[in-house]
Coordinates of C-alpha atoms and ligand atoms in Angstrom, one line a residue:
Chain D
M191 CA -17.4 21.7 -18.5
S192 CA -15.7 19.9 -21.5
A193 CA -17.6 18.5 -24.5
S194 CA -15.4 15.6 -24.7
R195 CA -14.5 14.6 -20.9
A196 CA -15.9 11.5 -19.6
Q197 CA -18.5 11.9 -16.5
I198 CA -19.3 9.8 -13.3
V199 CA -23.2 9.4 -13.4
G200 CA -24.2 6.7 -10.8
V201 CA -22.7 5.5 -7.7
G202 CA -23.8 2.3 -5.4
E203 CA -22.4 0.2 -2.7
S204 CA -23.6 -2.7 -0.6
T205 CA -23.7 -2.6 3.2
Y206 CA -20.2 -2.3 4.7
T207 CA -19.5 -4.4 7.8
R208 CA -16.5 -5.5 9.9
W209 CA -13.9 -8.0 8.5
G210 CA -15.5 -11.3 8.0
K211 CA -19.0 -10.6 9.0
I212 CA -20.2 -11.1 5.1
G213 CA -20.3 -15.1 4.5
D214 CA -23.7 -15.8 3.4
I215 CA -23.0 -14.0 0.1
T216 CA -20.1 -14.4 -2.2
E217 CA -17.6 -11.8 -2.9
H218 CA -18.5 -11.6 -6.4
A219 CA -22.4 -11.6 -5.8
L220 CA -21.7 -8.7 -3.9
A221 CA -19.7 -7.0 -6.6
C222 CA -22.9 -7.6 -8.8
Q223 CA -25.4 -6.0 -6.2
A224 CA -22.8 -2.9 -5.9
I225 CA -22.8 -2.7 -9.8
Q226 CA -26.6 -2.9 -10.2
R227 CA -27.3 -0.2 -7.4
A228 CA -24.8 2.3 -9.3
V229 CA -26.4 1.6 -12.7
E230 CA -29.8 2.1 -10.9
D231 CA -28.5 5.2 -9.2
A232 CA -27.7 6.4 -12.8
G233 CA -31.1 5.6 -14.1
L234 CA -29.4 3.2 -16.5
S235 CA -30.1 -0.2 -17.4
M236 CA -27.7 -3.4 -17.1
D237 CA -28.5 -3.4 -21.1
D238 CA -26.4 -0.1 -21.3
V239 CA -23.4 -1.3 -19.8
D240 CA -20.5 -2.7 -22.1
G241 CA -17.6 -2.0 -20.0
L242 CA -16.1 -3.3 -16.6
A243 CA -13.0 -2.0 -15.1
S244 CA -11.3 -2.7 -11.8
F245 CA -7.8 -3.0 -10.1
A246 CA -5.1 -5.0 -8.3
E247 CA -5.5 -8.7 -8.5
D248 CA -9.1 -8.3 -8.3
R249 CA -10.5 -11.7 -7.9
N250 CA -13.7 -11.1 -9.6
E251 CA -12.9 -11.0 -13.1
A252 CA -14.9 -8.7 -15.4
I253 CA -15.6 -11.8 -17.9
F254 CA -17.3 -13.9 -14.8
L255 CA -19.4 -10.5 -13.6
A256 CA -20.3 -9.9 -17.4
A257 CA -21.7 -13.2 -17.8
E258 CA -23.5 -13.4 -14.4
L259 CA -25.2 -9.8 -14.9
G260 CA -25.9 -10.7 -18.5
L261 CA -24.4 -7.8 -20.2
P262 CA -25.3 -8.0 -23.9
A263 CA -21.8 -7.6 -24.7
L264 CA -18.8 -6.8 -23.1
R265 CA -16.6 -4.2 -25.1
F266 CA -14.1 -3.3 -22.6
G267 CA -12.8 -5.4 -19.6
N268 CA -9.7 -3.6 -18.0
M269 CA -7.7 -4.1 -14.8
V270 CA -5.0 -1.6 -13.5
W271 CA -1.5 -2.9 -12.5
M272 CA -1.1 -0.4 -9.7
P273 CA -0.9 -2.4 -6.2
G274 CA -3.6 -2.7 -3.9
G275 CA -5.8 0.5 -3.5
G276 CA -3.4 2.4 -5.7
G277 CA -5.4 1.6 -8.7
G278 CA -8.8 3.0 -7.5
C279 CA -8.8 6.2 -9.2
A280 CA -6.8 4.7 -12.4
A281 CA -9.5 2.4 -13.1
V282 CA -11.9 5.4 -13.0
S283 CA -9.1 6.9 -15.4
N284 CA -9.3 4.0 -17.6
A285 CA -12.9 3.8 -17.7
A286 CA -13.1 7.5 -18.5
M287 CA -10.3 6.8 -21.4
A288 CA -12.6 4.1 -22.8
V289 CA -15.7 5.9 -23.1
E290 CA -13.6 9.2 -24.4
T291 CA -12.0 7.1 -27.2
G292 CA -15.2 5.2 -28.2
Q293 CA -13.9 1.9 -26.8
A294 CA -17.1 1.6 -24.7
E295 CA -20.0 3.8 -23.6
V296 CA -21.0 2.8 -20.0
V297 CA -18.2 1.6 -17.7
V298 CA -18.8 0.3 -14.5
V299 CA -15.9 0.6 -12.0
Y300 CA -16.2 -1.9 -9.2
R301 CA -14.4 -3.0 -6.2
S302 CA -15.7 -6.0 -4.0
L303 CA -13.9 -7.2 -0.7
C304 CA -15.0 -10.0 1.7
Q305 CA -11.3 -10.8 2.8
G306 CA -12.7 -13.1 5.6
Q307 CA -13.8 -15.6 2.9
F308 CA -10.1 -15.9 1.8
Y309 CA -7.3 -15.2 4.2
R310 CA -6.4 -12.1 6.3
F311 CA -4.9 -9.1 4.5
G312 CA -1.0 -8.5 5.4
S313 CA -0.7 -12.3 6.4
A314 CA 0.0 -13.2 2.6
G315 CA -1.8 -16.3 3.7
V316 CA 1.3 -17.0 6.1
S317 CA 0.0 -19.0 9.3
T318 CA 1.1 -18.3 12.8
E319 CA 0.3 -22.0 14.0
A320 CA 3.2 -24.1 14.2
P321 CA 3.1 -26.5 11.2
A322 CA 2.5 -30.4 12.1
E323 CA 5.4 -31.4 10.3
P324 CA 8.2 -28.8 10.6
A325 CA 10.8 -29.0 8.0
P326 CA 13.9 -26.8 8.0
P327 CA 13.8 -23.4 6.9
S328 CA 15.0 -23.3 3.3
L329 CA 15.0 -21.1 0.3
Q330 CA 12.0 -21.6 -2.0
Q331 CA 10.8 -21.1 -5.3
A332 CA 9.8 -17.5 -6.2
N333 CA 6.7 -18.1 -8.8
S334 CA 6.4 -14.2 -9.4
L335 CA 8.2 -11.3 -9.7
L336 CA 6.4 -9.9 -6.7
L337 CA 7.4 -12.8 -4.6
A338 CA 11.0 -12.7 -5.7
S339 CA 11.0 -9.0 -4.7
M340 CA 9.1 -9.8 -1.2
G341 CA 12.1 -12.2 -0.7
F342 CA 13.8 -9.2 0.6
A343 CA 11.1 -8.3 2.9
M344 CA 9.1 -11.3 3.9
P345 CA 12.0 -13.5 5.8
Y346 CA 12.3 -10.4 8.1
G347 CA 8.8 -10.4 9.0
L348 CA 7.8 -7.4 6.8
L349 CA 4.4 -9.0 5.7
M350 CA 1.8 -6.6 7.5
A351 CA 1.1 -3.4 5.5
A352 CA 1.0 -1.7 9.3
A353 CA 4.7 -2.5 9.5
A354 CA 5.7 -1.6 5.8
Y355 CA 4.0 1.9 5.9
A356 CA 5.4 2.8 9.5
L357 CA 9.0 2.8 7.7
P358 CA 8.3 6.0 6.2
T359 CA 6.1 7.6 8.7
R360 CA 8.9 6.9 11.3
R361 CA 11.6 8.7 8.9
H362 CA 9.2 11.5 8.5
M363 CA 8.9 12.0 12.2
H364 CA 12.6 11.6 12.5
L365 CA 13.2 14.2 9.9
Y366 CA 10.3 16.9 10.8
G367 CA 9.3 16.2 14.2
T368 CA 6.0 14.6 13.3
T369 CA 4.0 13.5 16.4
S370 CA 1.5 10.6 17.0
E371 CA -0.5 13.2 18.6
Q372 CA -1.0 14.9 15.1
L373 CA -1.5 11.5 13.4
G374 CA -4.4 10.6 15.9
M375 CA -6.1 14.0 15.2
L376 CA -6.3 13.1 11.9
A377 CA -8.0 9.7 12.9
V378 CA -10.3 11.5 15.1
T379 CA -11.5 14.0 12.5
F380 CA -12.1 11.1 10.3
R381 CA -14.3 9.4 12.7
E382 CA -16.2 12.6 13.5
H383 CA -17.2 12.9 9.9
A384 CA -18.3 9.0 9.9
S385 CA -20.6 9.9 12.9
R386 CA -22.9 11.4 10.4
N387 CA -22.9 8.7 7.7
P388 CA -24.8 5.9 8.2
R389 CA -23.1 3.3 5.9
A390 CA -19.8 3.9 8.3
V391 CA -18.8 1.0 10.0
M392 CA -17.7 3.0 12.8
G393 CA -20.3 5.5 12.9
G394 CA -21.2 4.7 16.2
R395 CA -18.0 4.6 17.7
P396 CA -16.9 8.1 18.7
L397 CA -12.9 8.2 18.8
S398 CA -11.0 11.0 21.3
L399 CA -7.4 11.6 20.9
E400 CA -7.1 9.9 24.6
D401 CA -8.7 6.7 23.1
H402 CA -6.3 7.0 20.1
Q403 CA -3.1 7.4 22.4
A404 CA -4.2 4.5 24.5
S405 CA -5.0 2.0 21.5
P406 CA -2.5 -0.9 21.1
M407 CA 0.7 -0.6 19.2
I408 CA 0.7 -2.4 16.3
A409 CA 3.7 -1.4 14.2
D410 CA 5.3 1.6 15.9
P411 CA 4.4 4.3 15.2
H412 CA 1.3 2.9 14.0
R413 CA -1.5 2.3 16.9
L414 CA -4.4 0.5 16.3
F415 CA -6.4 3.7 15.2
D416 CA -3.7 4.7 12.8
C417 CA -4.8 1.8 10.7
C418 CA -7.4 1.4 8.4
L419 CA -10.5 -0.8 9.2
E420 CA -10.6 -4.3 7.5
S421 CA -14.2 -4.6 5.9
D422 CA -16.4 -6.6 3.9
G423 CA -18.4 -4.7 1.2
A424 CA -18.6 -3.6 -2.3
C425 CA -19.1 -0.4 -4.2
A426 CA -19.1 0.8 -8.1
V427 CA -19.1 4.0 -10.2
V428 CA -20.9 4.4 -13.5
V429 CA -18.7 6.2 -16.2
T430 CA -20.2 7.3 -19.3
T431 CA -19.8 10.2 -22.1
P432 CA -21.2 13.7 -21.7
E433 CA -23.8 13.0 -24.2
R434 CA -25.0 10.1 -22.6
A435 CA -25.1 11.9 -19.1
R436 CA -26.8 14.7 -20.1
D437 CA -30.4 13.3 -19.6
L438 CA -29.9 10.8 -16.7
A439 CA -31.3 10.9 -13.3
K440 CA -29.1 12.8 -11.1
P441 CA -26.4 15.6 -11.9
A442 CA -23.2 14.1 -13.5
V443 CA -19.8 14.7 -12.1
E444 CA -17.1 15.4 -14.6
I445 CA -13.7 13.8 -14.4
L446 CA -11.6 17.1 -15.2
A447 CA -8.3 14.9 -14.9
S448 CA -6.8 11.7 -14.0
E449 CA -3.2 10.5 -13.4
Q450 CA -1.4 7.4 -12.3
G451 CA 1.9 6.4 -11.7
A452 CA 5.0 5.8 -9.6
P453 CA 8.5 7.5 -8.9
K454 CA 11.7 5.6 -10.1
G455 CA 12.4 2.5 -8.3
Y456 CA 9.1 2.5 -6.5
G457 CA 8.1 -1.1 -6.9
F458 CA 5.8 -2.4 -4.2
G459 CA 6.3 0.8 -2.0
P460 CA 8.1 0.2 1.4
F461 CA 8.0 -3.3 0.9
T462 CA 10.6 -3.2 -1.4
N463 CA 11.7 0.3 -2.6
A464 CA 14.3 0.7 0.4
N465 CA 16.6 2.1 -2.2
I466 CA 14.5 4.8 -3.6
A467 CA 15.8 8.5 -3.6
D468 CA 16.8 9.9 0.0
E469 CA 14.3 13.1 -0.8
L470 CA 11.6 10.7 -1.8
Y471 CA 11.7 8.3 1.0
A472 CA 9.7 10.1 3.7
T473 CA 6.9 11.4 1.0
G474 CA 3.9 9.6 -0.3
G475 CA 5.5 9.3 -3.6
C476 CA 2.6 11.4 -5.3
E477 CA 4.1 14.6 -5.9
E478 CA 5.4 14.0 -9.6
M479 CA 2.1 12.8 -10.2
A480 CA 0.2 15.6 -8.5
G481 CA 2.2 18.3 -10.7
R482 CA 0.8 16.5 -13.8
L483 CA -2.8 16.5 -12.3
W484 CA -2.6 19.9 -11.7
A485 CA -1.0 20.8 -15.1
K486 CA -3.5 19.0 -17.1
S487 CA -6.6 20.6 -15.1
G488 CA -5.2 24.0 -15.0
L489 CA -6.1 23.9 -11.4
G490 CA -4.1 23.8 -8.0
P491 CA -4.5 22.8 -4.5
A492 CA -6.0 26.0 -3.6
D493 CA -8.9 25.4 -6.0
V494 CA -10.0 22.1 -4.1
D495 CA -12.8 22.3 -2.0
V496 CA -13.1 18.9 -0.6
A497 CA -10.8 16.3 -0.6
Q498 CA -11.0 12.3 -0.3
L499 CA -7.7 11.1 0.4
Y500 CA -6.7 7.4 0.7
D501 CA -6.1 6.6 4.3
H502 CA -4.6 2.8 4.7
F503 CA -2.6 4.9 7.5
T504 CA -2.8 8.1 8.9
G505 CA 0.9 8.8 8.1
C506 CA 0.1 8.4 4.4
V507 CA -2.6 10.9 4.6
L508 CA -0.2 13.4 6.1
M509 CA 2.5 12.8 3.5
Q510 CA -0.1 13.1 0.7
L511 CA -0.9 16.9 1.9
E512 CA 2.5 17.7 1.6
D513 CA 2.6 15.7 -1.9
Y514 CA -0.3 17.7 -3.5
G515 CA 0.9 21.1 -2.2
F516 CA -1.8 21.8 0.5
C517 CA 1.0 22.4 3.0
E518 CA 4.8 22.6 2.8
R519 CA 6.9 19.4 3.0
G520 CA 7.7 18.5 6.8
E521 CA 4.3 20.8 7.6
G522 CA 1.8 18.1 7.4
G523 CA 1.8 17.6 11.3
P524 CA 1.0 21.2 12.2
F525 CA -1.5 21.4 9.2
I526 CA -3.6 18.6 10.6
E527 CA -3.2 19.9 14.0
S528 CA -4.6 23.2 12.8
G529 CA -8.0 21.5 12.2
A530 CA -7.6 21.9 8.4
L531 CA -9.1 18.6 7.6
A532 CA -12.3 19.1 9.6
W533 CA -15.8 19.1 8.1
E534 CA -16.7 22.0 10.5
G535 CA -14.4 25.0 9.9
G536 CA -11.7 23.2 8.2
S537 CA -10.0 24.9 5.0
L538 CA -9.9 21.5 3.3
P539 CA -12.4 19.0 4.6
T540 CA -11.2 15.9 4.1
N541 CA -12.6 12.1 4.1
T542 CA -16.0 13.5 4.7
H543 CA -17.4 9.8 4.6
G544 CA -15.0 8.9 7.3
G545 CA -12.5 7.2 5.1
S546 CA -11.1 3.9 5.2
L547 CA -10.1 4.6 9.0
S548 CA -14.0 4.7 9.7
E549 CA -16.3 4.1 6.8
A550 CA -15.1 1.0 5.3
Y551 CA -12.0 -0.3 3.7
I552 CA -13.1 -1.0 -0.2
H553 CA -9.9 -0.5 -1.3
G554 CA -10.4 3.4 -1.8
L555 CA -12.9 2.9 -4.4
N556 CA -15.6 4.1 -1.7
H557 CA -13.3 7.3 -1.9
V558 CA -14.4 7.8 -5.3
V559 CA -18.3 7.2 -4.5
E560 CA -17.8 10.0 -1.5
G561 CA -16.3 12.3 -4.1
V562 CA -19.4 12.0 -6.2
R563 CA -21.6 12.5 -3.6
S564 CA -20.0 15.4 -2.1
L565 CA -20.1 17.3 -5.3
R566 CA -23.9 16.1 -5.9
G567 CA -24.9 17.6 -2.4
E568 CA -25.3 14.0 -1.1
S569 CA -22.7 13.7 1.4
T570 CA -23.7 13.4 5.0
S571 CA -21.0 15.9 5.5
P572 CA -21.8 18.3 2.8
V573 CA -19.4 21.0 2.1
E574 CA -21.6 23.9 0.8
G575 CA -20.9 25.4 -2.8
A576 CA -18.3 22.5 -3.5
E577 CA -17.3 22.5 -7.1
V578 CA -13.9 20.5 -7.0
C579 CA -12.9 17.3 -5.2
L580 CA -9.8 15.4 -5.4
V581 CA -9.7 11.8 -4.6
T582 CA -6.6 9.9 -4.2
S583 CA -5.7 6.0 -4.4
A584 CA -2.9 5.5 -2.2
A585 CA 0.6 6.8 -1.3
C586 CA 3.6 5.5 -0.4
V587 CA 3.2 2.9 -3.1
P588 CA 2.3 3.5 -6.7
S589 CA -0.8 5.4 -6.7
S590 CA -3.4 7.2 -8.8
A591 CA -5.9 10.3 -8.4
V592 CA -8.6 12.0 -10.0
L593 CA -9.7 15.6 -10.0
L594 CA -13.9 15.5 -10.1
G595 CA -15.6 18.6 -10.9
K596 CA -19.3 19.8 -10.5
T597 CA -21.1 20.0 -14.0
Chain F
M111 CA 13.3 -27.4 -3.0
P112 CA 11.1 -26.9 -5.8
G113 CA 12.0 -25.4 -9.3
D114 CA 15.5 -27.2 -9.9
E115 CA 15.0 -27.2 -13.6
R116 CA 14.9 -23.2 -13.5
G117 CA 18.5 -23.3 -11.7
V118 CA 17.4 -22.7 -8.1
R119 CA 18.7 -25.6 -5.9
S120 CA 19.9 -25.9 -2.3
V121 CA 23.8 -24.5 -1.7
E122 CA 26.4 -25.8 0.5
R123 CA 27.6 -23.6 3.1
G124 CA 31.2 -23.1 3.3
S125 CA 32.6 -23.7 6.7
I126 CA 30.0 -23.3 9.0
G127 CA 27.7 -26.3 8.8
E128 CA 28.6 -27.7 12.4
D129 CA 29.1 -24.3 13.9
M130 CA 25.6 -23.0 13.8
S131 CA 24.6 -19.1 14.7
E132 CA 22.6 -17.9 17.4
R133 CA 19.0 -17.9 16.8
Y134 CA 17.1 -14.9 17.0
F135 CA 13.5 -15.9 15.0
P136 CA 11.8 -19.1 14.7
D137 CA 11.7 -21.8 12.1
G138 CA 8.4 -20.5 11.0
M139 CA 9.3 -17.3 9.4
P140 CA 8.3 -16.8 6.0
P141 CA 10.9 -18.4 4.1
P142 CA 12.8 -16.3 1.3
L143 CA 11.9 -16.7 -2.1
A144 CA 14.2 -16.4 -4.9
D145 CA 14.1 -16.5 -8.8
T146 CA 17.4 -17.2 -10.8
T147 CA 17.9 -13.4 -10.8
T148 CA 18.1 -13.1 -7.4
L149 CA 19.5 -16.7 -6.5
P150 CA 23.3 -15.5 -6.4
W151 CA 22.5 -13.1 -3.5
W152 CA 21.0 -16.0 -1.5
Q153 CA 23.9 -18.3 -2.3
A154 CA 26.5 -15.7 -0.9
A155 CA 24.3 -15.3 2.1
A156 CA 24.3 -19.1 2.8
E157 CA 28.3 -18.5 2.8
H158 CA 28.0 -15.6 5.0
R159 CA 28.8 -13.2 2.3
L160 CA 26.6 -9.9 2.4
V161 CA 26.7 -8.6 -1.3
V162 CA 25.3 -6.1 -3.5
Q163 CA 25.1 -6.2 -7.3
R164 CA 27.0 -3.9 -9.0
C165 CA 26.9 -2.5 -12.7
A166 CA 30.1 -3.8 -14.7
D167 CA 29.6 -0.9 -17.0
C168 CA 29.0 2.2 -14.7
Q169 CA 29.6 1.0 -10.9
A170 CA 26.1 1.7 -9.8
T171 CA 25.3 -0.6 -7.0
R172 CA 21.5 -1.8 -6.5
L173 CA 19.4 -4.5 -4.3
P174 CA 17.6 -6.6 -4.5
P175 CA 19.3 -7.8 -7.6
S176 CA 17.8 -7.1 -10.8
P177 CA 18.4 -7.9 -14.6
V178 CA 19.6 -4.6 -15.7
C179 CA 21.1 -1.3 -14.3
A180 CA 18.6 1.0 -13.4
E181 CA 21.1 3.9 -14.1
C182 CA 22.8 3.0 -17.3
R183 CA 20.7 -0.4 -18.4
S184 CA 23.6 -2.7 -18.7
P185 CA 23.0 -6.3 -18.1
E186 CA 26.5 -6.7 -17.2
F187 CA 27.3 -7.2 -13.2
D188 CA 29.3 -8.5 -10.7
W189 CA 28.8 -8.9 -6.9
K190 CA 30.7 -6.6 -4.2
E191 CA 30.8 -7.9 -0.6
V192 CA 30.3 -5.2 1.7
S193 CA 31.6 -5.2 5.3
G194 CA 28.2 -5.4 7.3
G195 CA 28.7 -2.2 9.1
G196 CA 25.8 0.5 8.6
S197 CA 23.1 2.5 10.2
V198 CA 19.5 2.7 10.6
Y199 CA 17.7 4.8 8.0
T200 CA 14.1 3.9 9.7
F201 CA 12.5 1.5 11.6
T202 CA 9.4 -0.2 13.1
I203 CA 8.8 -2.1 16.2
V204 CA 6.2 -4.9 15.6
H205 CA 3.8 -6.1 18.0
R206 CA 2.2 -8.6 16.2
P207 CA 3.7 -12.1 15.4
I208 CA 4.6 -13.5 12.0
A209 CA 5.4 -17.0 13.1
A210 CA 4.5 -19.4 15.9
D211 CA 6.5 -18.8 18.9
Q212 CA 8.1 -15.5 17.9
A213 CA 9.5 -13.3 20.5
L214 CA 7.4 -9.9 20.6
P215 CA 7.8 -7.0 19.9
F216 CA 10.6 -7.5 17.1
V217 CA 12.4 -4.6 15.2
I218 CA 12.3 -4.3 11.5
A219 CA 14.8 -1.8 10.1
V220 CA 16.2 -0.4 6.9
I221 CA 19.9 -0.3 7.1
A222 CA 21.8 1.9 5.3
L223 CA 25.0 0.0 4.4
D224 CA 28.5 1.1 4.7
D225 CA 30.7 1.0 1.5
S226 CA 28.0 -0.3 -0.8
G227 CA 27.5 2.7 -3.0
G228 CA 24.5 3.8 -0.8
I229 CA 22.5 0.6 -0.5
R230 CA 19.9 0.2 2.0
M231 CA 18.2 -3.1 3.2
I232 CA 15.4 -4.4 4.9
S233 CA 16.5 -6.8 7.9
N234 CA 16.0 -6.9 11.5
L235 CA 17.8 -5.5 14.6
V236 CA 18.5 -7.9 17.1
E237 CA 20.5 -8.0 20.6
V238 CA 18.8 -4.5 21.2
E239 CA 16.1 -3.1 23.5
C240 CA 13.3 -1.7 21.8
D241 CA 13.3 1.7 23.3
E242 CA 17.0 2.0 22.5
V243 CA 16.3 2.0 18.8
E244 CA 16.7 5.2 16.7
V245 CA 17.2 6.5 13.5
G246 CA 21.2 6.8 12.7
M247 CA 22.0 4.2 15.1
A248 CA 25.2 2.5 14.3
V249 CA 25.0 -1.3 13.4
E250 CA 27.0 -4.2 12.5
L251 CA 26.1 -7.6 10.7
V252 CA 25.4 -10.7 12.7
W253 CA 24.4 -13.6 10.4
E254 CA 21.5 -16.1 11.7
D255 CA 21.8 -19.6 10.5
M256 CA 18.2 -20.5 9.9
S257 CA 19.3 -24.0 8.8
E258 CA 22.1 -25.8 7.4
E259 CA 21.6 -24.1 4.0
L260 CA 19.9 -20.8 4.8
A261 CA 21.4 -17.7 6.6
L262 CA 19.8 -14.6 7.1
P263 CA 21.8 -11.2 7.7
R264 CA 20.5 -9.4 10.8
F265 CA 21.9 -6.4 12.5
R266 CA 22.9 -5.3 16.0
P267 CA 24.1 -2.2 17.7
R268 CA 27.8 -1.7 16.6
Q269 CA 29.9 -3.2 19.5
S270 CA 33.4 -2.2 18.2
Ligands
ZN77 ZN1 25.1 1.0 -14.9

């Protein structure tokens, strides 16, 4: 244990449900609930919290949550630019930097999603209803850099994440012979992990490879069960200094290393990065960042006992396995097929909570929560003797990762 | 269209006003969004010219249009018209509608453009059976006039 490295001392979450099922409480109220539970789990008081961190266009701004929660003083309010789920681990990293440099002492990282109260993810607010007063299609003003970039994707119908991330996955299949069955086995493995997790939205719904292969095609090669859930829920983790962590309620988990980033030209991932280097296209784009993570921690893929890998789509997990060096480039399919990711008997038990495919889709911050639980011995699929856990946030899009260690 | 004060305005199509192309996608597809950096590309498209941006200093090409060359950081550029030939780099077959009255499934593909300096672009494949689409398939450009002032480049299997 390092004397200066930040630690995670508390985790908490709301109930997780299917998309649109939480309507009686606002998204920000749910954020407050998760934050309060995480602070309570840490054995701290809300009066101790002086920082809030989140990521990716969070609707629930820290300034308002600080007011709603009655924080005595907000010293650190921070949001990461990595898109979508790519910023989850980066938000933890920013919280760690804040406490390590004395900008704040107790920072809560949070995420709340009740997308049914807004619009469906992947529709960008676009309706499939015919308009009452149709106008001839015309060029429109882009009011942001994102929209100007998306101008080269949206007119072709590239709006759904399931379609965008299908593009690198299809290329991976072409280059390496990766199969839909290999992707399916990954989904089946994570569902099996969810079966022991009472928080998992799909915990009571067993999934077989046959079910996966029979599920409707959404955006080839993505079948329904290759896609993450769409969920309502919130979760939070509490980051503080090692001094502060020493006498708290539960064993702390150390943040051994954290990294964020994107390769050259990566932009908004497969929505906008058709021109990234050929050798990068059928990857998760995390290889360079993974190298930095290993170098900083002095550890390597062989040291990881359990992994919580961002699983927006099955193929993106497969490409991460290669990026982080758990197997050779192009070998992700056979690696999954070998049973490596299974809690029972696998060399790299992965997504022991069920992941976004089977626990809940909280933009991957629930993977950090599970990372902490897996090192505290609190996971419902516990990995005996686990000391190092890799948690990642997104792939095939600008992303981030943290390496957690048992204290 | 909104935002005229920023230089974004509707454009005049050269010769094809009365002679509109075949339609593949419904009017309700999401409209293109442009700012002053990307507008010239859309103006060229309206005239049925498929162009890539080319650095005036190092000749590197790029798309979507951007303010400086990512290779040498020069802000100077011109536009290079490409033939419209290309090949499928990767693709997805989408089974969910984006707009009302849309034919399903439809194909989104990344097209590697010939004689473009290595540029790829996102577009659609049309006039093709979905189960025939494969990586490497040779394609050619076909313009779809969405309206008098908006044309989109799509691609179909190469016929010549
Ligand atoms: Zn240049």
